Coordinates of N, CA and C in Angstrom, one line a residue:
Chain A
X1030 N -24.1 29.1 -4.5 CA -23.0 28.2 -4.3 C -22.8 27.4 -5.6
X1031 N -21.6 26.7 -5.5 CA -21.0 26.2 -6.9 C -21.9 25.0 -6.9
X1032 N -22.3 24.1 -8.2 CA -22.9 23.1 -8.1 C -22.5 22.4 -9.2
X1033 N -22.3 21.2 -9.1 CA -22.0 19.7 -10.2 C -23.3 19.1 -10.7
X1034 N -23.2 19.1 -11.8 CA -24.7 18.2 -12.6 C -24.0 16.6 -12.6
X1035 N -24.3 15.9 -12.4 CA -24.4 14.6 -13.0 C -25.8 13.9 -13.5
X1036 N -25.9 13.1 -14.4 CA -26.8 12.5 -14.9 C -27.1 11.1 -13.4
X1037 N -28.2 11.0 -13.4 CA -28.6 10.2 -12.5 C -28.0 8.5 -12.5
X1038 N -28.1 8.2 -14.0 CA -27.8 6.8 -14.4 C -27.2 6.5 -15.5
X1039 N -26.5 5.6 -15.5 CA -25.7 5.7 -16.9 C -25.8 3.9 -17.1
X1040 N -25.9 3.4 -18.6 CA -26.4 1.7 -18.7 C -25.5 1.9 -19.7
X1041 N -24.6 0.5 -20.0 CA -23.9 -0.1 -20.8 C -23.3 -1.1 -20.9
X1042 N -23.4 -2.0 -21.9 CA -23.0 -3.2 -22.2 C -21.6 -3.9 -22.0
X1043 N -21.4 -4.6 -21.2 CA -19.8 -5.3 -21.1 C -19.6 -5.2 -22.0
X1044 N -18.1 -4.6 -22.5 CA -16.9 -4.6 -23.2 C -17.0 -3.1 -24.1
X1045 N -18.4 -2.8 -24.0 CA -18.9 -1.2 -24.9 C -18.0 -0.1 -23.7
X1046 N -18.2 1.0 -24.1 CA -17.5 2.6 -23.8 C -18.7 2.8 -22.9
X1047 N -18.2 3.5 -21.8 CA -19.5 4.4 -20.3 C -18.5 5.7 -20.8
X1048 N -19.2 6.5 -20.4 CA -19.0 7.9 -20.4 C -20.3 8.5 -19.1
X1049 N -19.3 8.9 -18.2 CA -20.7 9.8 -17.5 C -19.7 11.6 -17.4
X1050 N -20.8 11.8 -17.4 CA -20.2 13.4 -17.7 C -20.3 14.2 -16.0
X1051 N -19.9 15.1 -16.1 CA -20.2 16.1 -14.9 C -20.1 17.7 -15.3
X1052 N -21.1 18.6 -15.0 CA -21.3 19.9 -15.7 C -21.5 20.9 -14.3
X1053 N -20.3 21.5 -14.4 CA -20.3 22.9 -13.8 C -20.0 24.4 -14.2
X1054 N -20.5 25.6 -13.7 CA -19.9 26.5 -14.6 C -18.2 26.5 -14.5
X1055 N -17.7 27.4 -15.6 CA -16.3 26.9 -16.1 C -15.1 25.8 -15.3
X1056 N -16.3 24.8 -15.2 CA -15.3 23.4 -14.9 C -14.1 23.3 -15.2
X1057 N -13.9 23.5 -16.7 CA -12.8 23.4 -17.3 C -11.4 24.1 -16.5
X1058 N -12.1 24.9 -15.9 CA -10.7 26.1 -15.5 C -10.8 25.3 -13.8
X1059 N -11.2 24.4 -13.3 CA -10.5 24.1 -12.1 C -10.0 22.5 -12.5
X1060 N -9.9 21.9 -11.6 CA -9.1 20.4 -11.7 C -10.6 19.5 -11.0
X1061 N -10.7 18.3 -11.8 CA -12.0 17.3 -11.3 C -11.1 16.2 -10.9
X1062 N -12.0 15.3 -10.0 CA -11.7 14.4 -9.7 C -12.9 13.1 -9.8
X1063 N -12.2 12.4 -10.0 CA -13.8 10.9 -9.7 C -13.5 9.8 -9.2
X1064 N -14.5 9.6 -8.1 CA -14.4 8.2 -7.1 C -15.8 7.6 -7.6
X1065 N -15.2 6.3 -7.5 CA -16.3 5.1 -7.7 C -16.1 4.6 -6.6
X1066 N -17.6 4.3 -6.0 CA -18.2 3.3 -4.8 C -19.3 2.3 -4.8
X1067 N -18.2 1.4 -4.5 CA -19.2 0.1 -4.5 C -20.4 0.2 -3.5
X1068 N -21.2 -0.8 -3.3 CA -22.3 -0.8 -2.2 C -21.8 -1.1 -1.0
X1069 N -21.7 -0.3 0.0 CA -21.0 -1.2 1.2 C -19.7 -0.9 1.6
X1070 N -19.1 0.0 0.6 CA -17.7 0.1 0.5 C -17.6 2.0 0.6
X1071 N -15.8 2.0 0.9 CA -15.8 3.5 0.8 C -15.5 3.8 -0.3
X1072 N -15.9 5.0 -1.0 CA -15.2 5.3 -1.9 C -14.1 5.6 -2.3
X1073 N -13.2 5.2 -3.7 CA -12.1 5.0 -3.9 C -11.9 6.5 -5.3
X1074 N -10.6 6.9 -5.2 CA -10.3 7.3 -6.3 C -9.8 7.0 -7.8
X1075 N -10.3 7.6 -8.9 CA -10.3 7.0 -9.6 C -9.8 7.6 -10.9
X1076 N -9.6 9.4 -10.6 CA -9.3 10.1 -11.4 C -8.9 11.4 -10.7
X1077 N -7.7 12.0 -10.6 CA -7.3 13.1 -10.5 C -7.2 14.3 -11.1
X1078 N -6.9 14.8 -10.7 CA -6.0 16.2 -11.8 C -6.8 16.4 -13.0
X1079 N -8.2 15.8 -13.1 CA -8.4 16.0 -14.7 C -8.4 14.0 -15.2
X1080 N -7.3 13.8 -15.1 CA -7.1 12.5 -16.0 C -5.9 11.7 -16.0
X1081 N -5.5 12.1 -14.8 CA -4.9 11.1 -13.9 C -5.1 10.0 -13.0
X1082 N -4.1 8.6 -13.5 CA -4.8 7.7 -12.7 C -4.0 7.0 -11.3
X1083 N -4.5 7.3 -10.4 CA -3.5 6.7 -9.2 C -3.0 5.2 -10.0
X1084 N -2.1 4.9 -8.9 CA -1.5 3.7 -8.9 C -2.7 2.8 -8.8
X1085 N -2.4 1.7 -9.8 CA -3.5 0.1 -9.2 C -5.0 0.3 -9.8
X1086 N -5.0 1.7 -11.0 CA -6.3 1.8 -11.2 C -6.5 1.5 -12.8
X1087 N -6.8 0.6 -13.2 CA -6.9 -0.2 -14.4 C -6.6 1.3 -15.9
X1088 N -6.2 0.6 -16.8 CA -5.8 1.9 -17.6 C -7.3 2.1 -18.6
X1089 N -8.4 1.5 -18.3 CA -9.3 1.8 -18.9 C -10.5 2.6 -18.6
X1090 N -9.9 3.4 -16.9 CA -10.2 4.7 -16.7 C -9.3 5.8 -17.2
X1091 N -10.2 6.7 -17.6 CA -9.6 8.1 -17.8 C -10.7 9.1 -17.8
X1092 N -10.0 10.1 -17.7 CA -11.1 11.3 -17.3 C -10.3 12.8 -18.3
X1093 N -11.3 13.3 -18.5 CA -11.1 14.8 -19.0 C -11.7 16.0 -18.8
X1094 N -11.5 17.0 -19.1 CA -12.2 17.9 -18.7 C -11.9 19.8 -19.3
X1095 N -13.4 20.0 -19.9 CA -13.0 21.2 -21.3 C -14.4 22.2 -20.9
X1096 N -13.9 23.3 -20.7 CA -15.4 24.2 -21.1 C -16.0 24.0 -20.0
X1097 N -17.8 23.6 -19.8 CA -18.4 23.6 -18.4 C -18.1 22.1 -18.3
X1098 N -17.5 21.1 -18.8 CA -18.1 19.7 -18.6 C -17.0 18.7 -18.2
X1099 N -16.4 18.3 -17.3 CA -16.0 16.7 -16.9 C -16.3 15.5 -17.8
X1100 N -15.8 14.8 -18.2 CA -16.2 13.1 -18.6 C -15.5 12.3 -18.0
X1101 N -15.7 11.0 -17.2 CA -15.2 10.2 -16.8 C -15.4 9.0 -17.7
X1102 N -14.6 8.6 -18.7 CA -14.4 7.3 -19.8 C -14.3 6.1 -19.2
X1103 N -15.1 5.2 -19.7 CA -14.5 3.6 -18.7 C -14.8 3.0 -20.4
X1104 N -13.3 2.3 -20.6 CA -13.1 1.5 -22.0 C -13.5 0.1 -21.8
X1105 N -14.1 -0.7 -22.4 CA -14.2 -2.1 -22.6 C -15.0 -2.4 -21.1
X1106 N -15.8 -2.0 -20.7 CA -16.5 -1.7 -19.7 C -16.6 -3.4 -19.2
X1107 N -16.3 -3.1 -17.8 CA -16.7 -4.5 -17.2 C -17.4 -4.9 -16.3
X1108 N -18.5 -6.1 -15.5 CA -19.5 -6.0 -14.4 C -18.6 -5.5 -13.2
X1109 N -17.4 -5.9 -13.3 CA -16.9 -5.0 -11.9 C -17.3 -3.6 -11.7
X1110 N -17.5 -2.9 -13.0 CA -17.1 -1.9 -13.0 C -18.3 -0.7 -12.3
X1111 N -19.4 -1.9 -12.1 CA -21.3 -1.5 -12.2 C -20.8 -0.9 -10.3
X1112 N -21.3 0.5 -10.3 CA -20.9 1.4 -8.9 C -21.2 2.7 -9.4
X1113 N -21.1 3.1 -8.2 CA -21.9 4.6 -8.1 C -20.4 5.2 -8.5
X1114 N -20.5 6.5 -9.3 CA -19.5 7.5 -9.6 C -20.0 8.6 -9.0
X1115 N -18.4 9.8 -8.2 CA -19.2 10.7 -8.4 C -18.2 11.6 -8.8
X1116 N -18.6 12.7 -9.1 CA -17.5 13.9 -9.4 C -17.2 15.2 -8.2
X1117 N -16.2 15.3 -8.8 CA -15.5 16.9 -7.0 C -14.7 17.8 -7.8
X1118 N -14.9 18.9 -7.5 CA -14.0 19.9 -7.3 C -14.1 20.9 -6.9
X1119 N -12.6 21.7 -6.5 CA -12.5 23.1 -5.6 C -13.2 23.8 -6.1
X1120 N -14.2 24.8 -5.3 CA -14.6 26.1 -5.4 C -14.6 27.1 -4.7
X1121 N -13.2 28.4 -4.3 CA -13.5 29.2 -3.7 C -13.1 28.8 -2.1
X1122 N -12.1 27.6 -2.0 CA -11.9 27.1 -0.8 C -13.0 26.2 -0.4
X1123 N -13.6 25.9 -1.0 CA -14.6 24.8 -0.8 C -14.7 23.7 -1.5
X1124 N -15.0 22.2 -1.0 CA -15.3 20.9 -2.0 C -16.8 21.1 -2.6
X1125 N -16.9 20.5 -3.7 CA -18.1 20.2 -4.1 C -18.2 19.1 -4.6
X1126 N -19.1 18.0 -4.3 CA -19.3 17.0 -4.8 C -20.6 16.7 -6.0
X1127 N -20.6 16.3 -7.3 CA -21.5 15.7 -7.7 C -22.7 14.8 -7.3
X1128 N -23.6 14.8 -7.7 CA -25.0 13.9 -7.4 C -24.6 12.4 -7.5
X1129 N -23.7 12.6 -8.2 CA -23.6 10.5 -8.3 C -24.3 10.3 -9.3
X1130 N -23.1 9.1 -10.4 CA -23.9 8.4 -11.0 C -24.2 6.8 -10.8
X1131 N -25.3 6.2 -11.1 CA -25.1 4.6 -11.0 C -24.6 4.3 -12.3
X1132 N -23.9 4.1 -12.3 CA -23.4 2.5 -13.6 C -23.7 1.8 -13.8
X1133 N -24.9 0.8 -14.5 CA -25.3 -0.3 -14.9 C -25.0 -0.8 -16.0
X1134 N -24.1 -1.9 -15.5 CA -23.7 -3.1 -16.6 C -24.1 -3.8 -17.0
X1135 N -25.0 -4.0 -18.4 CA -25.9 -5.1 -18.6 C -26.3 -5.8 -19.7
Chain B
X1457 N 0.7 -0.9 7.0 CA 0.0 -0.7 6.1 C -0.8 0.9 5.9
X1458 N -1.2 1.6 5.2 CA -1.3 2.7 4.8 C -2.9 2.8 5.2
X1459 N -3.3 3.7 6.3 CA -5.1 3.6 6.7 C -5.3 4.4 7.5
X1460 N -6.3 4.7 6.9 CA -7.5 5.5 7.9 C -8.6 4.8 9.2
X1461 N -8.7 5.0 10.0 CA -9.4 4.6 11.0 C -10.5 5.5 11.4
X1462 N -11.8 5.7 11.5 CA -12.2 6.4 12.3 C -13.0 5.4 13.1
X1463 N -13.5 6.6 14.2 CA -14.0 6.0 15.3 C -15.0 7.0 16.1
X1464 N -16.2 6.6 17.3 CA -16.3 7.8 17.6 C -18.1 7.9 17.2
X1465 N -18.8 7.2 16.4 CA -20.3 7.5 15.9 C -20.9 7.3 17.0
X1466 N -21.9 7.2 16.9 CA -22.7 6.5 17.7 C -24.3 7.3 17.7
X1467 N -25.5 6.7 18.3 CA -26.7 7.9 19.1 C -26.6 8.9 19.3
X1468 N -26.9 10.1 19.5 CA -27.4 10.9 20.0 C -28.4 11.9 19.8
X1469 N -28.6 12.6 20.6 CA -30.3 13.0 20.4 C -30.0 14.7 19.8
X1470 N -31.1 15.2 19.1 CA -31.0 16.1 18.3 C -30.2 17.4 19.8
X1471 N -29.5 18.5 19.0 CA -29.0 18.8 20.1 C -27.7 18.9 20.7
X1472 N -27.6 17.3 20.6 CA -26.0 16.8 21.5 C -24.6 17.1 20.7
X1473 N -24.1 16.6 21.0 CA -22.4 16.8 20.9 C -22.1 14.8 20.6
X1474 N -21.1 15.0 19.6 CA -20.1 14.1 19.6 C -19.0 14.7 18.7
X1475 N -17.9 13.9 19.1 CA -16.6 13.8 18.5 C -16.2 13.0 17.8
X1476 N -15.7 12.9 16.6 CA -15.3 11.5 15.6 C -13.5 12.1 16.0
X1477 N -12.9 10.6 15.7 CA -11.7 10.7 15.6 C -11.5 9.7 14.3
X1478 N -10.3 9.9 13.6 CA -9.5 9.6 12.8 C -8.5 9.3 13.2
X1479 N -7.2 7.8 13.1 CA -6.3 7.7 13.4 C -5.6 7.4 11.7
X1480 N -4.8 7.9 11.8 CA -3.6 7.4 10.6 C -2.5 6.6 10.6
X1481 N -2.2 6.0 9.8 CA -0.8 5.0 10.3 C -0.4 4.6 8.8
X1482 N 1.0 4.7 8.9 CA 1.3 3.7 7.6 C 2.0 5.6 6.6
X1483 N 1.7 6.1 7.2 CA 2.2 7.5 6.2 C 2.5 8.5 6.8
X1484 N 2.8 9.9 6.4 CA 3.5 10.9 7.5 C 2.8 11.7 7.4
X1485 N 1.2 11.8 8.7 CA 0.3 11.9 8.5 C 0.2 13.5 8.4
X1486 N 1.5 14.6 9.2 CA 1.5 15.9 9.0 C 1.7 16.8 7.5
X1487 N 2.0 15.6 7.1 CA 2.3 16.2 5.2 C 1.5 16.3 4.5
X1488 N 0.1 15.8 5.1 CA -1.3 15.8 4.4 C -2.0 16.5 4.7
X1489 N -2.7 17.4 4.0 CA -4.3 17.8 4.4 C -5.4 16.8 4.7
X1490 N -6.2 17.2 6.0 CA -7.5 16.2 5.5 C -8.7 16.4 5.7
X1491 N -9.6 15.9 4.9 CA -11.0 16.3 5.0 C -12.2 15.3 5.9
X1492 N -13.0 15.8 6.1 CA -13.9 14.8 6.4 C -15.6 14.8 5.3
X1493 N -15.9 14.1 5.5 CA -16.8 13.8 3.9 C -18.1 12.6 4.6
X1494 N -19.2 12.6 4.5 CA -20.4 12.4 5.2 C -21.6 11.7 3.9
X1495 N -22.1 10.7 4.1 CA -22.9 10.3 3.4 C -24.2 9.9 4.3
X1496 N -25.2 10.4 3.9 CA -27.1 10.0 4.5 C -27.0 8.7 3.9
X1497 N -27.7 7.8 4.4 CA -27.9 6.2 3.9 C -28.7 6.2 2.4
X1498 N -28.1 6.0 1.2 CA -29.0 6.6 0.1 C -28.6 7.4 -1.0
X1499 N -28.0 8.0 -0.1 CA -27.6 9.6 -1.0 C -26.5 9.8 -1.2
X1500 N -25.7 10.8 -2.1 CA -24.3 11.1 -2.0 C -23.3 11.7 -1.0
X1501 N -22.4 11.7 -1.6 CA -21.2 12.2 -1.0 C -21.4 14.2 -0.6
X1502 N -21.7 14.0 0.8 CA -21.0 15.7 1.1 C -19.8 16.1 2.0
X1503 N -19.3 17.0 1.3 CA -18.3 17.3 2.2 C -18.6 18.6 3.4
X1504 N -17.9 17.8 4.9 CA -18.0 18.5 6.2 C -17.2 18.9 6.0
X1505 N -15.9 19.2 5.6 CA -14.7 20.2 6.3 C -13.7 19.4 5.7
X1506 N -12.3 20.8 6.0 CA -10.9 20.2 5.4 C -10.2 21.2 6.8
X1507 N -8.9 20.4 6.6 CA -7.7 21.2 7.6 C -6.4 20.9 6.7
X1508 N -5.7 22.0 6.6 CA -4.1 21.9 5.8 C -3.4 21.2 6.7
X1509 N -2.4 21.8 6.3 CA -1.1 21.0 6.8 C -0.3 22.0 7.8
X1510 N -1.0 23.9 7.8 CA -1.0 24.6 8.6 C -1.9 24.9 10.1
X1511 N -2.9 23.8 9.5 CA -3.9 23.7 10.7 C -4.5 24.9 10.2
X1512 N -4.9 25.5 9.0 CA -5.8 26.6 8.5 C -7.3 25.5 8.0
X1513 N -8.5 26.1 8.2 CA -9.4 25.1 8.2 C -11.2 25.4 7.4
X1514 N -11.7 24.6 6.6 CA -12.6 24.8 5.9 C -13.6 24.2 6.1
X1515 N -15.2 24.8 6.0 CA -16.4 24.3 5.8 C -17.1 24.6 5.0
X1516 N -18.0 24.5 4.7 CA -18.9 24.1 3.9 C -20.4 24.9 4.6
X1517 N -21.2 25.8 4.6 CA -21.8 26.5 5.0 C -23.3 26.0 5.8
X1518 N -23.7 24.5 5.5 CA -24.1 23.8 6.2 C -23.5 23.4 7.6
X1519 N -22.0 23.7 7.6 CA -21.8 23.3 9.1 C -21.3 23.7 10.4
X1520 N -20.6 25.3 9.1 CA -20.4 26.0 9.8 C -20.9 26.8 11.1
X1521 N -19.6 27.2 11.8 CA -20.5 27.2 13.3 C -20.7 26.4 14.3
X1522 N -21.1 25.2 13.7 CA -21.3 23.9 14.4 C -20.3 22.8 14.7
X1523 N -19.9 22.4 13.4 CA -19.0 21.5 13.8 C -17.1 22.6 13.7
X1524 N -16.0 21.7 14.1 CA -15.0 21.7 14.4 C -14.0 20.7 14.2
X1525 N -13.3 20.8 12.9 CA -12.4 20.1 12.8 C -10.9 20.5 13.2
X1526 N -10.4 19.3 13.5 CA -8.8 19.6 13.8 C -8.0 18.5 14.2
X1527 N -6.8 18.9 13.8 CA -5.8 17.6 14.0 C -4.4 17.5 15.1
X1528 N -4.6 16.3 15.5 CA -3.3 16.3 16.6 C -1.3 15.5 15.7
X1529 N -0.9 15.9 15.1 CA 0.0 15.2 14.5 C 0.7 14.4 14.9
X1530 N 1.2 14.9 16.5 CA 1.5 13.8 17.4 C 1.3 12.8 17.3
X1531 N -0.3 12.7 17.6 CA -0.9 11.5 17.4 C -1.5 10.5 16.6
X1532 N -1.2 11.2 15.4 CA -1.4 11.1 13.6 C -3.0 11.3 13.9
X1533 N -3.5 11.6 14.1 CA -5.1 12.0 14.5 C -5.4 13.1 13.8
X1534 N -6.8 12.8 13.6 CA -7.8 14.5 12.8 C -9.1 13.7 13.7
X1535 N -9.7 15.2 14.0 CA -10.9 15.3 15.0 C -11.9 15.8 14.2
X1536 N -13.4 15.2 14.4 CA -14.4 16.7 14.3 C -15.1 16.8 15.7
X1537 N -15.3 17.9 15.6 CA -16.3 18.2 17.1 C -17.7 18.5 16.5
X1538 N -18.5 18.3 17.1 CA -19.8 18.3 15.9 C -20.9 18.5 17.7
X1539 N -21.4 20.1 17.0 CA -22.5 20.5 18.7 C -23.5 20.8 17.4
X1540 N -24.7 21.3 18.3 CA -25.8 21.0 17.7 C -26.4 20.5 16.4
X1541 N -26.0 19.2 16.9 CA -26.7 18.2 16.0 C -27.9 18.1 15.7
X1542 N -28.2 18.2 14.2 CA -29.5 17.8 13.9 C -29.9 16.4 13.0
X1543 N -31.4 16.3 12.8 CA -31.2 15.1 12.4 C -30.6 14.8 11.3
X1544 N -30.6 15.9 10.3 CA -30.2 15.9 8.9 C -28.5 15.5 9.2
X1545 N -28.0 15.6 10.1 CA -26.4 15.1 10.5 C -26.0 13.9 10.1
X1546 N -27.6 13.1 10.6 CA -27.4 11.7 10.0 C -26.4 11.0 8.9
X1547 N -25.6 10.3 9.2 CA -24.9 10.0 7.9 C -23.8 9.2 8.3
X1548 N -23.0 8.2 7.3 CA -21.8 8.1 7.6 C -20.9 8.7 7.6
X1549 N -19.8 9.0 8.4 CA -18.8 10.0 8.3 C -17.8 9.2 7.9
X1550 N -17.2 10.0 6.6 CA -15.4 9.5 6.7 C -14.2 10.7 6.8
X1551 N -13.5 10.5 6.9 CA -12.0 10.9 7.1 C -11.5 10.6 5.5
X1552 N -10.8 11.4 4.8 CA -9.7 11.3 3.6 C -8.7 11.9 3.8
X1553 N -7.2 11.5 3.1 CA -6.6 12.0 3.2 C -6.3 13.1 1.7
X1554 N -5.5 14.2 1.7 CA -5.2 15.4 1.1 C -6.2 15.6 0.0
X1555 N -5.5 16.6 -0.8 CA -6.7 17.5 -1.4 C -7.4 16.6 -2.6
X1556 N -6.7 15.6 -3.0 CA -7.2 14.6 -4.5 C -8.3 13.3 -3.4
X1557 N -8.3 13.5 -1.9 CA -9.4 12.3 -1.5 C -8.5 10.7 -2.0
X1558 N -7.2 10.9 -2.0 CA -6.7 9.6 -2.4 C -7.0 8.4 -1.5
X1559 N -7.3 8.5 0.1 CA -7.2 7.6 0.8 C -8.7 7.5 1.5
X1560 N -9.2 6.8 1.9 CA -10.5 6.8 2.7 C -10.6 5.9 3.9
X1561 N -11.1 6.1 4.9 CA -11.3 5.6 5.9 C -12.6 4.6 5.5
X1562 N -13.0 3.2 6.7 CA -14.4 2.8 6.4 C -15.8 3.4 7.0
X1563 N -14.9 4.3 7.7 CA -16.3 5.0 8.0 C -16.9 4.9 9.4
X1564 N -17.6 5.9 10.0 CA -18.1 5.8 11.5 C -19.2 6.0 11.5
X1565 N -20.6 5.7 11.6 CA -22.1 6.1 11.8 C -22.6 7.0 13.1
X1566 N -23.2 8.2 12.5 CA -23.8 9.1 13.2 C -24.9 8.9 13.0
X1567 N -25.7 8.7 13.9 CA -27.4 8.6 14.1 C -28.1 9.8 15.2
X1568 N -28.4 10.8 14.6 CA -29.1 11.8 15.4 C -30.8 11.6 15.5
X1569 N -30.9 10.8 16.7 CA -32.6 10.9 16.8 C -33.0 11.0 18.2
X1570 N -33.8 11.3 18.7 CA -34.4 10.8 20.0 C -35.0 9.9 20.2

C-alpha cells in the first residue's frame, strides 16, 4: 500500500522559515494536500492542489510538490502557528494520510 | 452558517454495531463528496471511507467489509455503519467534506471496550 513519510518533528524560531516535507513514491505525479491541527481542535486545511491556499489562510502558507517529495513552507513563522501537520494524497482510489508533524515554535 | 455535525459515538463492546451520522447545513450538500476520517487519542489522521456524489464508494482495506458508508441527500446526511467492531476502532470520528478535506466536522467518539 501507498505510504507518506513525514519527519516526526519539526523546531523553529518565530519569524524564521518551517519547512516540513512529506515523501512518497512519485508524489510529484499526484496532488498533496496539508491540514494543520491544533490540540483539541479539528483539523483544518491548509494547502491544496499542491499550493493552493483556501480562503482565510494566511499567505505565509504555501506548499509544493516535485519528484518523491511534498514541502509544506510556513514564512516568518508564528506561535500560532506551533500544531500538528499532516500530509494526504490519492492513491489508486484511496486516501492516504502522513504520520504528522509537530511544529515547535521556540 | 457552513457545518458539519456529527453525531452518533458512544460505548460499545468489541463486536457491536453503531452508526455515526453527519448532518450538513449551510451548502448543497449533494454536490460534494464525502469522506469520513478517524483519529486514536495520540495518533494521526486515518482515513475510513469516501462516497461521491454518485453514491459510488471507498475504503481503505482496514475497514473493508465492516463498516458502511452512505448518504441521504434529502436529508443533507452521510452515515457510517460500522459491525464488528474492534478495539483498534477506537478513535474519534469525523465527517469532511469533498475530495481537498476543505470542511471538518468536531467530531464524535467511538470507544470499543467491554
Amino acid at each position: 500500500s501507498y505510504e507518506l513519510t513525514q519527519p516526526p518533528s519539526v523546531s523553529v524560531s518565530p519569524g524564521q522559515t518551517a519547512s516540513i516535507t512529506c515523501s512518497g513514491d512519485k508524489l510529484g505525479d499526484k496532488y498533496a494536500c496539508w491540514y494543520q491541527q491544533k490540540p483539541g481542535q479539528s483539523p483544518v486545511l491548509v494547502i491544496y492542489l499542491d499550493s493552493k491556499r483556501p480562503s482565510g489562510i494566511p499567505e505565509r502558507f504555501s506548499g509544493s510538490n516535485s519528484g518523491n517529495t511534498a514541502t509544506l513552507t510556513i514564512s516568518g513563522t508564528q506561535g500560532m502557528d506551533e500544531a500538528d501537520y499532516y500530509c494526504q494524497a490519492w492513491d489508486s482510489s484511496t486516501v492516504v494520510f502522513g504520520g504528522g508533524t509537530k511544529l515547535t515554535v521556540l | 452558517e457552513v457545518q458539519l455535525v456529527e453525531s452518533g459515538g458512544g460505548l460499545v463492546q468489541p463486536g457491536g454495531s453503531l452508526r455515526l451520522s453527519c448532518a450538513a447545513s449551510g451548502f448543497t450538500f449533494s454536490s460534494y463528496d464525502m469522506h469520513w476520517v478517524r483519529q486514536a487519542t495520540g495518533k494521526g489522521l486515518e482515513w475510513v471511507s469516501a462516497i461521491g456524489t454518485a453514491g459510488d464508494t471507498y475504503y481503505p482495506g482496514s475497514v473493508k467489509g465492516r463498516f458502511t458508508i452512505s448518504r441521504e441527500n434529502a436529508k443533507n446526511s452521510l452515515y457510517l455503519q460500522m459491525n464488528s467492531l474492534r478495539a483498534e476502532d477506537t478513535a474519534m470520528y469525523y465527517c469532511a467534506r469533498d475530495w481537498s478535506m476543505g470542511l471538518w466536522g468536531q467530531g464524535t467518539l467511538v470507544t470499543v471496550s467491554s
